[in-house]
PDB file of C-alpha atoms in Angstrom:
ATOM      1  CA  MET A   1      59.148 100.514  88.695  1.00 67.00           C
ATOM      2  CA  PRO A   2      58.991  99.789  84.906  1.00 66.00           C
ATOM      3  CA  THR A   3      59.033  96.036  85.657  1.00 66.00           C
ATOM      4  CA  LEU A   4      56.172  96.353  88.148  1.00 72.00           C
ATOM      5  CA  VAL A   5      53.642  98.492  86.243  1.00 72.00           C
ATOM      6  CA  ASN A   6      52.746  98.734  82.576  1.00 72.00           C
ATOM      7  CA  GLU A   7      53.759 101.702  80.438  1.00 71.00           C
ATOM      8  CA  LYS A   8      50.390 103.462  80.650  1.00 74.00           C
ATOM      9  CA  GLU A   9      50.487 103.401  84.460  1.00 76.00           C
ATOM     10  CA  LEU A  10      54.152 104.414  84.788  1.00 77.00           C
ATOM     11  CA  ILE A  11      53.668 108.184  85.148  1.00 77.00           C
ATOM     12  CA  GLY A  12      50.893 107.676  87.716  1.00 78.00           C
ATOM     13  CA  ALA A  13      52.955 105.213  89.753  1.00 80.00           C
ATOM     14  CA  LEU A  14      55.962 107.541  89.715  1.00 81.00           C
ATOM     15  CA  SER A  15      53.748 110.447  90.793  1.00 81.00           C
ATOM     16  CA  ARG A  16      52.372 108.548  93.781  1.00 83.00           C
ATOM     17  CA  ASN A  17      55.828 107.368  94.794  1.00 82.00           C
ATOM     18  CA  GLU A  18      57.258 110.891  94.534  1.00 83.00           C
ATOM     19  CA  SER A  19      54.306 112.293  96.502  1.00 84.00           C
ATOM     20  CA  ALA A  20      54.996 109.880  99.355  1.00 84.00           C
ATOM     21  CA  ILE A  21      58.575 111.152  99.623  1.00 84.00           C
ATOM     22  CA  HIS A  22      57.519 114.805  99.817  1.00 86.00           C
ATOM     23  CA  LEU A  23      54.633 113.994 102.141  1.00 87.00           C
ATOM     24  CA  ALA A  24      57.172 112.636 104.626  1.00 86.00           C
ATOM     25  CA  VAL A  25      59.087 115.932 104.413  1.00 86.00           C
ATOM     26  CA  MET A  26      55.883 117.932 104.828  1.00 86.00           C
ATOM     27  CA  VAL A  27      54.915 116.041 107.983  1.00 87.00           C
ATOM     28  CA  GLY A  28      58.368 115.400 109.420  1.00 85.00           C
ATOM     29  CA  ARG A  29      59.723 118.941 109.572  1.00 84.00           C
ATOM     30  CA  PRO A  30      56.871 120.513 111.584  1.00 85.00           C
ATOM     31  CA  LEU A  31      56.858 117.426 113.810  1.00 86.00           C
ATOM     32  CA  GLY A  32      60.583 117.833 114.398  1.00 85.00           C
ATOM     33  CA  GLY A  33      60.122 121.514 115.228  1.00 82.00           C
ATOM     34  CA  MET A  34      57.300 120.770 117.644  1.00 85.00           C
ATOM     35  CA  LEU A  35      59.273 118.012 119.391  1.00 87.00           C
ATOM     36  CA  PHE A  36      62.348 120.254 119.617  1.00 83.00           C
ATOM     37  CA  GLY A  37      60.182 122.897 121.282  1.00 82.00           C
ATOM     38  CA  ILE A  38      59.159 120.326 123.898  1.00 85.00           C
ATOM     39  CA  SER A  39      62.626 118.923 124.538  1.00 85.00           C
ATOM     40  CA  VAL A  40      65.979 119.008 122.761  1.00 84.00           C
ATOM     41  CA  ILE A  41      66.293 115.216 122.932  1.00 90.00           C
ATOM     42  CA  SER A  42      62.720 114.479 121.746  1.00 89.00           C
ATOM     43  CA  PRO A  43      63.380 114.644 117.960  1.00 87.00           C
ATOM     44  CA  PHE A  44      66.271 112.197 118.277  1.00 90.00           C
ATOM     45  CA  ILE A  45      64.174 109.699 120.238  1.00 92.00           C
ATOM     46  CA  ALA A  46      61.388 109.985 117.650  1.00 90.00           C
ATOM     47  CA  ASN A  47      63.910 109.517 114.843  1.00 89.00           C
ATOM     48  CA  LEU A  48      65.199 106.328 116.477  1.00 92.00           C
ATOM     49  CA  MET A  49      61.655 104.988 116.775  1.00 92.00           C
ATOM     50  CA  PHE A  50      60.843 105.770 113.135  1.00 89.00           C
ATOM     51  CA  CYS A  51      64.061 104.079 111.968  1.00 90.00           C
ATOM     52  CA  PHE A  52      63.201 100.960 113.951  1.00 92.00           C
ATOM     53  CA  ALA A  53      59.660 100.942 112.514  1.00 91.00           C
ATOM     54  CA  SER A  54      61.117 101.268 108.999  1.00 88.00           C
ATOM     55  CA  LEU A  55      63.378  98.265 109.558  1.00 90.00           C
ATOM     56  CA  VAL A  56      60.389  96.206 110.719  1.00 89.00           C
ATOM     57  CA  VAL A  57      58.342  97.209 107.655  1.00 86.00           C
ATOM     58  CA  ILE A  58      61.216  96.340 105.305  1.00 83.00           C
ATOM     59  CA  LYS A  59      61.654  92.989 107.031  1.00 82.00           C
ATOM     60  CA  LEU A  60      57.953  92.182 106.607  1.00 83.00           C
ATOM     61  CA  ALA A  61      57.942  93.349 102.993  1.00 76.00           C
ATOM     62  CA  ARG A  62      60.805  91.017 102.082  1.00 70.00           C
ATOM     63  CA  GLN A  63      59.056  87.891 103.351  1.00 67.00           C
ATOM     64  CA  GLY A  64      58.414  85.459 100.524  1.00 64.00           C
ATOM     65  CA  ILE A  65      60.669  87.344  98.093  1.00 63.00           C
ATOM     66  CA  GLU A  66      63.837  85.608  96.998  1.00 66.00           C
ATOM     67  CA  ALA A  67      66.793  87.806  96.176  1.00 62.00           C
ATOM     68  CA  PRO A  68      68.228  87.174  92.690  1.00 62.00           C
ATOM     69  CA  LYS A  69      71.453  85.220  92.736  1.00 64.00           C
ATOM     70  CA  SER A  70      74.446  87.176  91.511  1.00 59.00           C
ATOM     71  CA  ALA A  71      76.984  85.364  89.368  1.00 57.00           C
ATOM     72  CA  SER A  72      79.897  87.285  90.867  1.00 66.00           C
ATOM     73  CA  ARG A  73      80.596  89.710  93.655  1.00 70.00           C
ATOM     74  CA  ARG A  74      80.085  93.317  92.590  1.00 74.00           C
ATOM     75  CA  ARG A  75      82.637  96.017  93.313  1.00 82.00           C
ATOM     76  CA  LEU A  76      81.490  99.473  94.353  1.00 80.00           C
ATOM     77  CA  LEU A  77      84.052 101.410  92.292  1.00 84.00           C
ATOM     78  CA  LYS A  78      83.304  99.430  89.142  1.00 85.00           C
ATOM     79  CA  GLU A  79      79.540  99.820  89.601  1.00 84.00           C
ATOM     80  CA  THR A  80      79.905 103.564  90.197  1.00 85.00           C
ATOM     81  CA  THR A  81      82.138 103.988  87.145  1.00 87.00           C
ATOM     82  CA  SER A  82      79.602 102.104  85.041  1.00 84.00           C
ATOM     83  CA  GLY A  83      76.837 104.376  86.318  1.00 85.00           C
ATOM     84  CA  PHE A  84      78.776 107.520  85.390  1.00 88.00           C
ATOM     85  CA  ALA A  85      79.501 106.072  81.933  1.00 87.00           C
ATOM     86  CA  GLU A  86      75.788 105.495  81.334  1.00 85.00           C
ATOM     87  CA  LEU A  87      75.004 108.972  82.646  1.00 84.00           C
ATOM     88  CA  ARG A  88      77.548 110.483  80.266  1.00 85.00           C
ATOM     89  CA  ARG A  89      75.975 108.588  77.347  1.00 85.00           C
ATOM     90  CA  LEU A  90      72.525 110.102  77.870  1.00 86.00           C
ATOM     91  CA  SER A  91      72.795 113.867  77.428  1.00 86.00           C
ATOM     92  CA  TYR A  92      69.287 114.647  78.737  1.00 88.00           C
ATOM     93  CA  LEU A  93      69.920 112.749  81.959  1.00 88.00           C
ATOM     94  CA  ARG A  94      73.308 114.429  82.262  1.00 89.00           C
ATOM     95  CA  THR A  95      71.706 117.866  81.896  1.00 90.00           C
ATOM     96  CA  ALA A  96      69.072 116.956  84.485  1.00 89.00           C
ATOM     97  CA  THR A  97      71.743 115.811  86.941  1.00 90.00           C
ATOM     98  CA  VAL A  98      73.779 119.006  86.550  1.00 91.00           C
ATOM     99  CA  LEU A  99      70.637 121.109  87.030  1.00 91.00           C
ATOM    100  CA  THR A 100      69.701 119.099  90.126  1.00 90.00           C
ATOM    101  CA  VAL A 101      73.166 119.636  91.594  1.00 92.00           C
ATOM    102  CA  ILE A 102      72.940 123.402  91.049  1.00 92.00           C
ATOM    103  CA  THR A 103      69.435 123.750  92.482  1.00 90.00           C
ATOM    104  CA  ASN A 104      70.186 121.485  95.454  1.00 90.00           C
ATOM    105  CA  ILE A 105      73.165 123.658  96.366  1.00 92.00           C
ATOM    106  CA  VAL A 106      70.954 126.748  96.169  1.00 90.00           C
ATOM    107  CA  CYS A 107      68.125 125.144  98.168  1.00 88.00           C
ATOM    108  CA  SER A 108      70.431 124.021 100.974  1.00 89.00           C
ATOM    109  CA  ALA A 109      72.049 127.453 101.087  1.00 90.00           C
ATOM    110  CA  VAL A 110      68.619 129.125 101.263  1.00 89.00           C
ATOM    111  CA  LEU A 111      67.550 126.805 104.088  1.00 87.00           C
ATOM    112  CA  THR A 112      70.725 127.715 105.976  1.00 88.00           C
ATOM    113  CA  ILE A 113      70.037 131.429 105.478  1.00 87.00           C
ATOM    114  CA  PHE A 114      66.449 130.898 106.628  1.00 85.00           C
ATOM    115  CA  LEU A 115      67.542 129.104 109.792  1.00 83.00           C
ATOM    116  CA  VAL A 116      70.020 131.858 110.626  1.00 82.00           C
ATOM    117  CA  TYR A 117      67.449 134.599 109.976  1.00 79.00           C
ATOM    118  CA  LEU A 118      64.456 133.149 111.812  1.00 76.00           C
ATOM    119  CA  SER A 119      65.858 130.832 114.483  1.00 69.00           C
ATOM    120  CA  ASP A 120      66.150 133.703 116.977  1.00 67.00           C
ATOM    121  CA  ASN A 121      62.815 135.304 116.051  1.00 68.00           C
ATOM    122  CA  GLU A 122      60.392 132.399 115.587  1.00 72.00           C
ATOM    123  CA  SER A 123      59.405 129.292 117.526  1.00 78.00           C
ATOM    124  CA  PRO A 124      60.770 125.885 116.450  1.00 79.00           C
ATOM    125  CA  LEU A 125      57.268 124.907 115.283  1.00 80.00           C
ATOM    126  CA  VAL A 126      57.026 127.917 112.923  1.00 83.00           C
ATOM    127  CA  VAL A 127      60.495 127.144 111.570  1.00 84.00           C
ATOM    128  CA  GLY A 128      59.422 123.549 110.944  1.00 84.00           C
ATOM    129  CA  ILE A 129      56.208 124.645 109.209  1.00 87.00           C
ATOM    130  CA  VAL A 130      58.067 126.985 106.855  1.00 87.00           C
ATOM    131  CA  MET A 131      60.648 124.307 106.062  1.00 86.00           C
ATOM    132  CA  ALA A 132      57.787 121.895 105.330  1.00 88.00           C
ATOM    133  CA  ALA A 133      56.843 124.109 102.370  1.00 89.00           C
ATOM    134  CA  THR A 134      59.290 122.186 100.181  1.00 88.00           C
ATOM    135  CA  GLY A 135      57.372 119.013 100.992  1.00 88.00           C
ATOM    136  CA  LEU A 136      54.007 120.633 100.230  1.00 90.00           C
ATOM    137  CA  GLY A 137      55.379 121.961  96.957  1.00 88.00           C
ATOM    138  CA  GLY A 138      56.730 118.526  96.093  1.00 87.00           C
ATOM    139  CA  VAL A 139      53.326 116.931  96.712  1.00 89.00           C
ATOM    140  CA  LEU A 140      51.663 119.525  94.465  1.00 89.00           C
ATOM    141  CA  GLY A 141      54.309 119.080  91.774  1.00 85.00           C
ATOM    142  CA  SER A 142      53.838 115.319  91.843  1.00 84.00           C
ATOM    143  CA  ALA A 143      50.047 115.651  91.688  1.00 85.00           C
ATOM    144  CA  ILE A 144      50.105 117.814  88.553  1.00 82.00           C
ATOM    145  CA  ALA A 145      52.634 115.648  86.697  1.00 78.00           C
ATOM    146  CA  ALA A 146      50.230 113.789  84.424  1.00 73.00           C
ATOM    147  CA  PRO A 147      47.788 116.718  83.846  1.00 76.00           C
ATOM    148  CA  SER A 148      50.605 119.173  83.071  1.00 73.00           C
ATOM    149  CA  GLN A 149      52.230 116.706  80.688  1.00 69.00           C
ATOM    150  CA  GLY A 150      48.976 116.261  78.785  1.00 69.00           C
ATOM    151  CA  LEU A 151      48.310 120.026  78.749  1.00 69.00           C
ATOM    152  CA  ALA A 152      51.759 120.795  77.332  1.00 64.00           C
ATOM    153  CA  ARG A 153      51.292 118.262  74.537  1.00 68.00           C
ATOM    154  CA  ARG A 154      47.847 119.603  73.634  1.00 68.00           C
ATOM    155  CA  MET A 155      49.146 123.186  73.547  1.00 64.00           C
ATOM    156  CA  VAL A 156      52.001 122.265  71.216  1.00 59.00           C
ATOM    157  CA  ASN A 157      49.787 120.144  68.951  1.00 65.00           C
ATOM    158  CA  SER A 158      47.070 122.802  68.712  1.00 64.00           C
ATOM    159  CA  SER A 159      49.305 125.665  67.607  1.00 59.00           C
ATOM    160  CA  LYS A 160      52.420 125.736  65.478  1.00 58.00           C
ATOM    161  CA  ARG A 161      53.474 129.040  67.066  1.00 55.00           C
ATOM    162  CA  ILE A 162      53.882 127.480  70.519  1.00 53.00           C
ATOM    163  CA  ASN A 163      57.308 125.974  71.070  1.00 61.00           C
ATOM    164  CA  ARG A 164      57.739 122.725  72.916  1.00 68.00           C
ATOM    165  CA  VAL A 165      57.951 122.985  76.680  1.00 70.00           C
ATOM    166  CA  SER A 166      60.916 121.565  78.599  1.00 81.00           C
ATOM    167  CA  MET A 167      60.156 120.680  82.215  1.00 83.00           C
ATOM    168  CA  LEU A 168      63.802 121.217  83.087  1.00 87.00           C
ATOM    169  CA  LEU A 169      63.671 124.796  81.768  1.00 89.00           C
ATOM    170  CA  VAL A 170      60.438 125.408  83.685  1.00 88.00           C
ATOM    171  CA  HIS A 171      62.241 124.028  86.750  1.00 88.00           C
ATOM    172  CA  LEU A 172      65.106 126.478  86.260  1.00 91.00           C
ATOM    173  CA  TRP A 173      62.824 129.507  85.833  1.00 93.00           C
ATOM    174  CA  LEU A 174      60.723 128.581  88.868  1.00 92.00           C
ATOM    175  CA  TRP A 175      63.888 128.631  90.948  1.00 91.00           C
ATOM    176  CA  VAL A 176      64.727 132.096  89.624  1.00 93.00           C
ATOM    177  CA  VAL A 177      61.254 133.292  90.656  1.00 94.00           C
ATOM    178  CA  ALA A 178      61.628 131.604  94.054  1.00 92.00           C
ATOM    179  CA  LEU A 179      64.890 133.417  94.765  1.00 92.00           C
ATOM    180  CA  ALA A 180      63.428 136.701  93.525  1.00 92.00           C
ATOM    181  CA  CYS A 181      60.807 136.411  96.289  1.00 90.00           C
ATOM    182  CA  LEU A 182      63.601 136.764  98.845  1.00 90.00           C
ATOM    183  CA  LEU A 183      65.518 139.696  97.366  1.00 91.00           C
ATOM    184  CA  PHE A 184      63.317 142.516  98.640  1.00 87.00           C
ATOM    185  CA  THR A 185      61.883 141.076 101.836  1.00 86.00           C
ATOM    186  CA  GLN A 186      63.068 138.336 104.157  1.00 84.00           C
ATOM    187  CA  ASN A 187      60.437 137.012 106.528  1.00 86.00           C
ATOM    188  CA  ALA A 188      58.614 133.793 107.281  1.00 85.00           C
ATOM    189  CA  LEU A 189      56.065 134.335 104.484  1.00 89.00           C
ATOM    190  CA  SER A 190      58.632 135.084 101.768  1.00 89.00           C
ATOM    191  CA  PHE A 191      60.746 132.077 102.738  1.00 90.00           C
ATOM    192  CA  LEU A 192      57.621 129.890 102.783  1.00 91.00           C
ATOM    193  CA  LEU A 193      56.664 131.021  99.257  1.00 93.00           C
ATOM    194  CA  ALA A 194      60.208 130.533  97.949  1.00 92.00           C
ATOM    195  CA  LEU A 195      60.511 127.038  99.417  1.00 91.00           C
ATOM    196  CA  LEU A 196      57.040 126.138  98.124  1.00 92.00           C
ATOM    197  CA  LEU A 197      58.066 127.054  94.558  1.00 92.00           C
ATOM    198  CA  MET A 198      61.342 125.160  94.918  1.00 91.00           C
ATOM    199  CA  GLY A 199      59.515 122.053  96.101  1.00 90.00           C
ATOM    200  CA  LEU A 200      56.949 122.357  93.307  1.00 90.00           C
ATOM    201  CA  ALA A 201      59.660 122.568  90.653  1.00 89.00           C
ATOM    202  CA  GLY A 202      61.690 119.763  92.205  1.00 87.00           C
ATOM    203  CA  GLY A 203      58.775 117.364  92.627  1.00 86.00           C
ATOM    204  CA  ARG A 204      57.527 117.864  89.066  1.00 85.00           C
ATOM    205  CA  SER A 205      60.924 117.613  87.383  1.00 84.00           C
ATOM    206  CA  ASN A 206      61.906 114.563  89.465  1.00 86.00           C
ATOM    207  CA  ILE A 207      59.059 112.625  87.860  1.00 86.00           C
ATOM    208  CA  THR A 208      60.186 113.680  84.380  1.00 83.00           C
ATOM    209  CA  ILE A 209      63.736 112.543  85.126  1.00 85.00           C
ATOM    210  CA  ARG A 210      62.633 109.225  86.648  1.00 84.00           C
ATOM    211  CA  GLU A 211      60.278 108.581  83.735  1.00 83.00           C
ATOM    212  CA  PHE A 212      63.112 109.127  81.261  1.00 85.00           C
ATOM    213  CA  ALA A 213      65.432 106.827  83.222  1.00 84.00           C
ATOM    214  CA  ALA A 214      62.753 104.133  83.461  1.00 82.00           C
ATOM    215  CA  ARG A 215      62.154 104.216  79.718  1.00 80.00           C
ATOM    216  CA  TYR A 216      65.669 104.633  78.342  1.00 83.00           C
ATOM    217  CA  VAL A 217      68.124 103.133  80.836  1.00 84.00           C
ATOM    218  CA  HIS A 218      68.573  99.372  80.698  1.00 82.00           C
ATOM    219  CA  PRO A 219      67.064  97.711  83.810  1.00 80.00           C
ATOM    220  CA  GLN A 220      70.416  96.113  84.671  1.00 81.00           C
ATOM    221  CA  LYS A 221      72.044  99.566  84.738  1.00 84.00           C
ATOM    222  CA  LEU A 222      69.189 101.511  86.309  1.00 84.00           C
ATOM    223  CA  GLY A 223      70.408 100.957  89.870  1.00 84.00           C
ATOM    224  CA  ARG A 224      73.897 102.186  89.000  1.00 88.00           C
ATOM    225  CA  VAL A 225      72.588 105.282  87.223  1.00 88.00           C
ATOM    226  CA  THR A 226      70.231 106.048  90.100  1.00 86.00           C
ATOM    227  CA  GLY A 227      73.112 105.582  92.521  1.00 88.00           C
ATOM    228  CA  VAL A 228      75.413 108.088  90.820  1.00 90.00           C
ATOM    229  CA  THR A 229      72.639 110.656  90.349  1.00 89.00           C
ATOM    230  CA  ARG A 230      71.754 110.386  94.039  1.00 89.00           C
ATOM    231  CA  LEU A 231      75.451 110.648  94.904  1.00 90.00           C
ATOM    232  CA  CYS A 232      75.638 113.915  92.981  1.00 90.00           C
ATOM    233  CA  SER A 233      72.347 115.334  94.255  1.00 89.00           C
ATOM    234  CA  PHE A 234      72.840 114.479  97.940  1.00 89.00           C
ATOM    235  CA  GLY A 235      76.461 115.566  97.751  1.00 91.00           C
ATOM    236  CA  ALA A 236      75.178 118.921  96.506  1.00 91.00           C
ATOM    237  CA  VAL A 237      72.861 119.160  99.535  1.00 90.00           C
ATOM    238  CA  ALA A 238      75.828 118.817 101.891  1.00 90.00           C
ATOM    239  CA  MET A 239      77.891 121.262  99.834  1.00 92.00           C
ATOM    240  CA  GLY A 240      75.076 123.825  99.745  1.00 91.00           C
ATOM    241  CA  THR A 241      74.718 123.808 103.520  1.00 90.00           C
ATOM    242  CA  LEU A 242      78.433 124.496 103.915  1.00 91.00           C
ATOM    243  CA  ILE A 243      78.420 127.223 101.260  1.00 91.00           C
ATOM    244  CA  GLY A 244      75.347 128.863 102.775  1.00 91.00           C
ATOM    245  CA  GLY A 245      76.913 128.912 106.228  1.00 90.00           C
ATOM    246  CA  LEU A 246      80.152 130.453 104.964  1.00 91.00           C
ATOM    247  CA  LEU A 247      78.350 133.116 102.923  1.00 90.00           C
ATOM    248  CA  VAL A 248      76.068 134.142 105.787  1.00 89.00           C
ATOM    249  CA  GLU A 249      78.967 134.316 108.238  1.00 88.00           C
ATOM    250  CA  HIS A 250      81.074 136.609 106.047  1.00 90.00           C
ATOM    251  CA  LEU A 251      78.524 138.502 103.912  1.00 90.00           C
ATOM    252  CA  GLY A 252      75.285 138.574 105.860  1.00 87.00           C
ATOM    253  CA  ILE A 253      71.929 137.531 104.410  1.00 86.00           C
ATOM    254  CA  LEU A 254      71.050 139.769 101.445  1.00 89.00           C
ATOM    255  CA  THR A 255      74.341 139.601  99.534  1.00 91.00           C
ATOM    256  CA  PRO A 256      74.374 135.771  99.288  1.00 91.00           C
ATOM    257  CA  LEU A 257      70.795 135.863  97.955  1.00 92.00           C
ATOM    258  CA  TRP A 258      71.852 138.221  95.155  1.00 93.00           C
ATOM    259  CA  MET A 259      74.953 136.094  94.526  1.00 92.00           C
ATOM    260  CA  MET A 260      72.729 133.058  93.921  1.00 92.00           C
ATOM    261  CA  THR A 261      69.931 134.801  92.007  1.00 92.00           C
ATOM    262  CA  LEU A 262      71.959 136.653  89.368  1.00 93.00           C
ATOM    263  CA  PRO A 263      73.996 133.640  88.110  1.00 92.00           C
ATOM    264  CA  LEU A 264      70.847 131.489  88.087  1.00 93.00           C
ATOM    265  CA  LEU A 265      69.006 134.183  86.099  1.00 94.00           C
ATOM    266  CA  ALA A 266      71.888 134.415  83.619  1.00 95.00           C
ATOM    267  CA  LEU A 267      71.898 130.628  83.247  1.00 93.00           C
ATOM    268  CA  ALA A 268      68.126 130.541  82.674  1.00 93.00           C
ATOM    269  CA  LEU A 269      68.335 133.261  80.008  1.00 94.00           C
ATOM    270  CA  ALA A 270      71.249 131.581  78.241  1.00 94.00           C
ATOM    271  CA  CYS A 271      69.591 128.150  78.224  1.00 91.00           C
ATOM    272  CA  THR A 272      66.335 129.649  76.948  1.00 90.00           C
ATOM    273  CA  LEU A 273      67.730 131.895  74.203  1.00 91.00           C
ATOM    274  CA  LEU A 274      70.819 130.032  72.963  1.00 90.00           C
ATOM    275  CA  GLN A 275      69.811 127.074  70.796  1.00 88.00           C
ATOM    276  CA  PRO A 276      72.904 124.884  71.502  1.00 88.00           C
ATOM    277  CA  LEU A 277      72.136 125.087  75.227  1.00 88.00           C
ATOM    278  CA  ARG A 278      68.357 124.976  74.859  1.00 88.00           C
ATOM    279  CA  LYS A 279      68.363 121.681  72.951  1.00 87.00           C
ATOM    280  CA  LEU A 280      70.103 119.953  75.869  1.00 86.00           C
ATOM    281  CA  PHE A 281      66.913 120.403  77.901  1.00 85.00           C
ATOM    282  CA  PHE A 282      64.822 118.173  75.633  1.00 82.00           C
ATOM    283  CA  MET A 283      64.687 114.383  75.650  1.00 74.00           C
ATOM    284  CA  ASP A 284      65.547 114.092  71.965  1.00 60.00           C
ATOM    285  CA  SER A 285      68.600 116.360  72.267  1.00 46.00           C
ATOM    286  CA  ALA A 286      70.857 113.471  71.253  1.00 44.00           C
ATOM    287  CA  PRO A 287      68.683 110.847  69.523  1.00 42.00           C
ATOM    288  CA  ASP A 288      71.692 108.905  68.321  1.00 46.00           C
ATOM    289  CA  GLU A 289      72.657 108.306  71.937  1.00 46.00           C
ATOM    290  CA  VAL A 290      69.228 107.132  73.085  1.00 44.00           C
ATOM    291  CA  PRO A 291      68.505 103.505  72.180  1.00 48.00           C
ATOM    292  CA  GLY A 292      64.771 103.822  72.860  1.00 45.00           C
ATOM    293  CA  PRO A 293      62.658 102.059  75.449  1.00 46.00           C
ATOM    294  CA  ILE A 294      63.995  98.655  76.349  1.00 42.00           C
ATOM    295  CA  SER A 295      61.716  95.699  76.939  1.00 43.00           C
ATOM    296  CA  PRO A 296      63.923  93.070  78.581  1.00 41.00           C
ATOM    297  CA  GLU A 297      63.209  89.402  78.164  1.00 38.00           C
ATOM    298  CA  PRO A 298      61.324  88.035  81.177  1.00 41.00           C
ATOM    299  CA  SER A 299      63.320  85.926  83.565  1.00 41.00           C
ATOM    300  CA  THR A 300      62.665  84.446  86.979  1.00 40.00           C
ATOM    301  CA  SER A 301      64.808  87.134  88.608  1.00 40.00           C
ATOM    302  CA  GLU A 302      63.038  90.014  86.855  1.00 41.00           C
ATOM    303  CA  VAL A 303      59.379  88.957  87.016  1.00 41.00           C
ATOM    304  CA  PRO A 304      58.026  89.802  90.479  1.00 45.00           C
ATOM    305  CA  SER A 305      55.996  87.284  92.410  1.00 47.00           C
ATOM    306  CA  THR A 306      52.283  87.842  92.951  1.00 49.00           C
ATOM    307  CA  ARG A 307      52.941  88.901  96.536  1.00 46.00           C
ATOM    308  CA  ARG A 308      55.599  91.398  95.504  1.00 47.00           C
ATOM    309  CA  ARG A 309      53.360  92.844  92.785  1.00 51.00           C
ATOM    310  CA  ARG A 310      50.505  93.288  95.272  1.00 50.00           C
ATOM    311  CA  LEU A 311      52.840  94.985  97.749  1.00 46.00           C
ATOM    312  CA  THR A 312      54.065  97.378  95.063  1.00 49.00           C
ATOM    313  CA  GLN A 313      50.513  98.128  93.949  1.00 48.00           C
ATOM    314  CA  ARG A 314      49.555  98.943  97.547  1.00 45.00           C
ATOM    315  CA  LEU A 315      52.514 101.295  97.914  1.00 45.00           C
ATOM    316  CA  THR A 316      51.642 103.080  94.658  1.00 46.00           C
ATOM    317  CA  GLY A 317      47.918 103.220  95.409  1.00 47.00           C
ATOM    318  CA  GLN A 318      46.811 100.843  92.644  1.00 46.00           C
ATOM    319  CA  TYR A 319      45.777  97.781  94.658  1.00 43.00           C
ATOM    320  CA  THR A 320      42.238  97.234  95.884  1.00 43.00           C
ATOM    321  CA  MET A 321      40.366  94.176  97.124  1.00 39.00           C
ATOM    322  CA  ALA A 322      38.781  93.948  93.680  1.00 41.00           C
ATOM    323  CA  ASN A 323      42.161  92.820  92.325  1.00 44.00           C
ATOM    324  CA  ASP A 324      41.681  89.530  94.138  1.00 41.00           C
TER     325      ASP A 324
END
């Protein structure tokens, strides 16, 4: 993304890209519930059709784009190790990854609890609509990225008594509030509100994390860093589903919710009040480790063709016929 748009347009491009991801979740989950209500096999047939359509779109998008020639064959283990080394070097990105792992485990566990609680009482369509709340929240979080960033800066600059705002800390506290919504009542509305807040926090903080990576990770290492962060975050999703299932089976519904809320509340309080922990949630927490934004020298492999640039602008909502 940083090689395809200029610095002023980066936050907007990231917001539109993030919105597209959550929009797919928002549409896909109710659609899956509706299709499941029609026939058990229907969602799987639709999934196969969407996968085929995606392959066709990718094939068309790659026409006219030459892949850069690699000097040597890359090894997965070496690339992954390099990604973890870069992640360890940047303390802010490391903090963000750990927070994402924790919240993804909680979110997957909550979704499991929700499915157990409502699957026997609600139609598949209602279940899909409630689960789509994370997508709606993600779209809203992506939409407010630039305005909220500007508002936070103006608030800090206008008053010396207002401390700087860390999006990662806001993310953590929103998750505490989301879980608190489920402690005293468990129904479709409370789960919808909790998942909406989780999606809002996740969508907004994802843009902050991606913006930091785009500005401070070298382009040649960005793919490796993204790979290891996705490995951690998606691994946490799988782990959370397993943990949620085990907790519900042995402890019921309410006890696991308290078991997740209290540690998360303690973590939020500690990271807010204790300065050594609080400073890890800000981008300048380790300025000696951050080399600053990198502007790589242009090369034929890094400068996109006109066709590729137009395609990217279309996908991020920047391209119009006036560009021609």
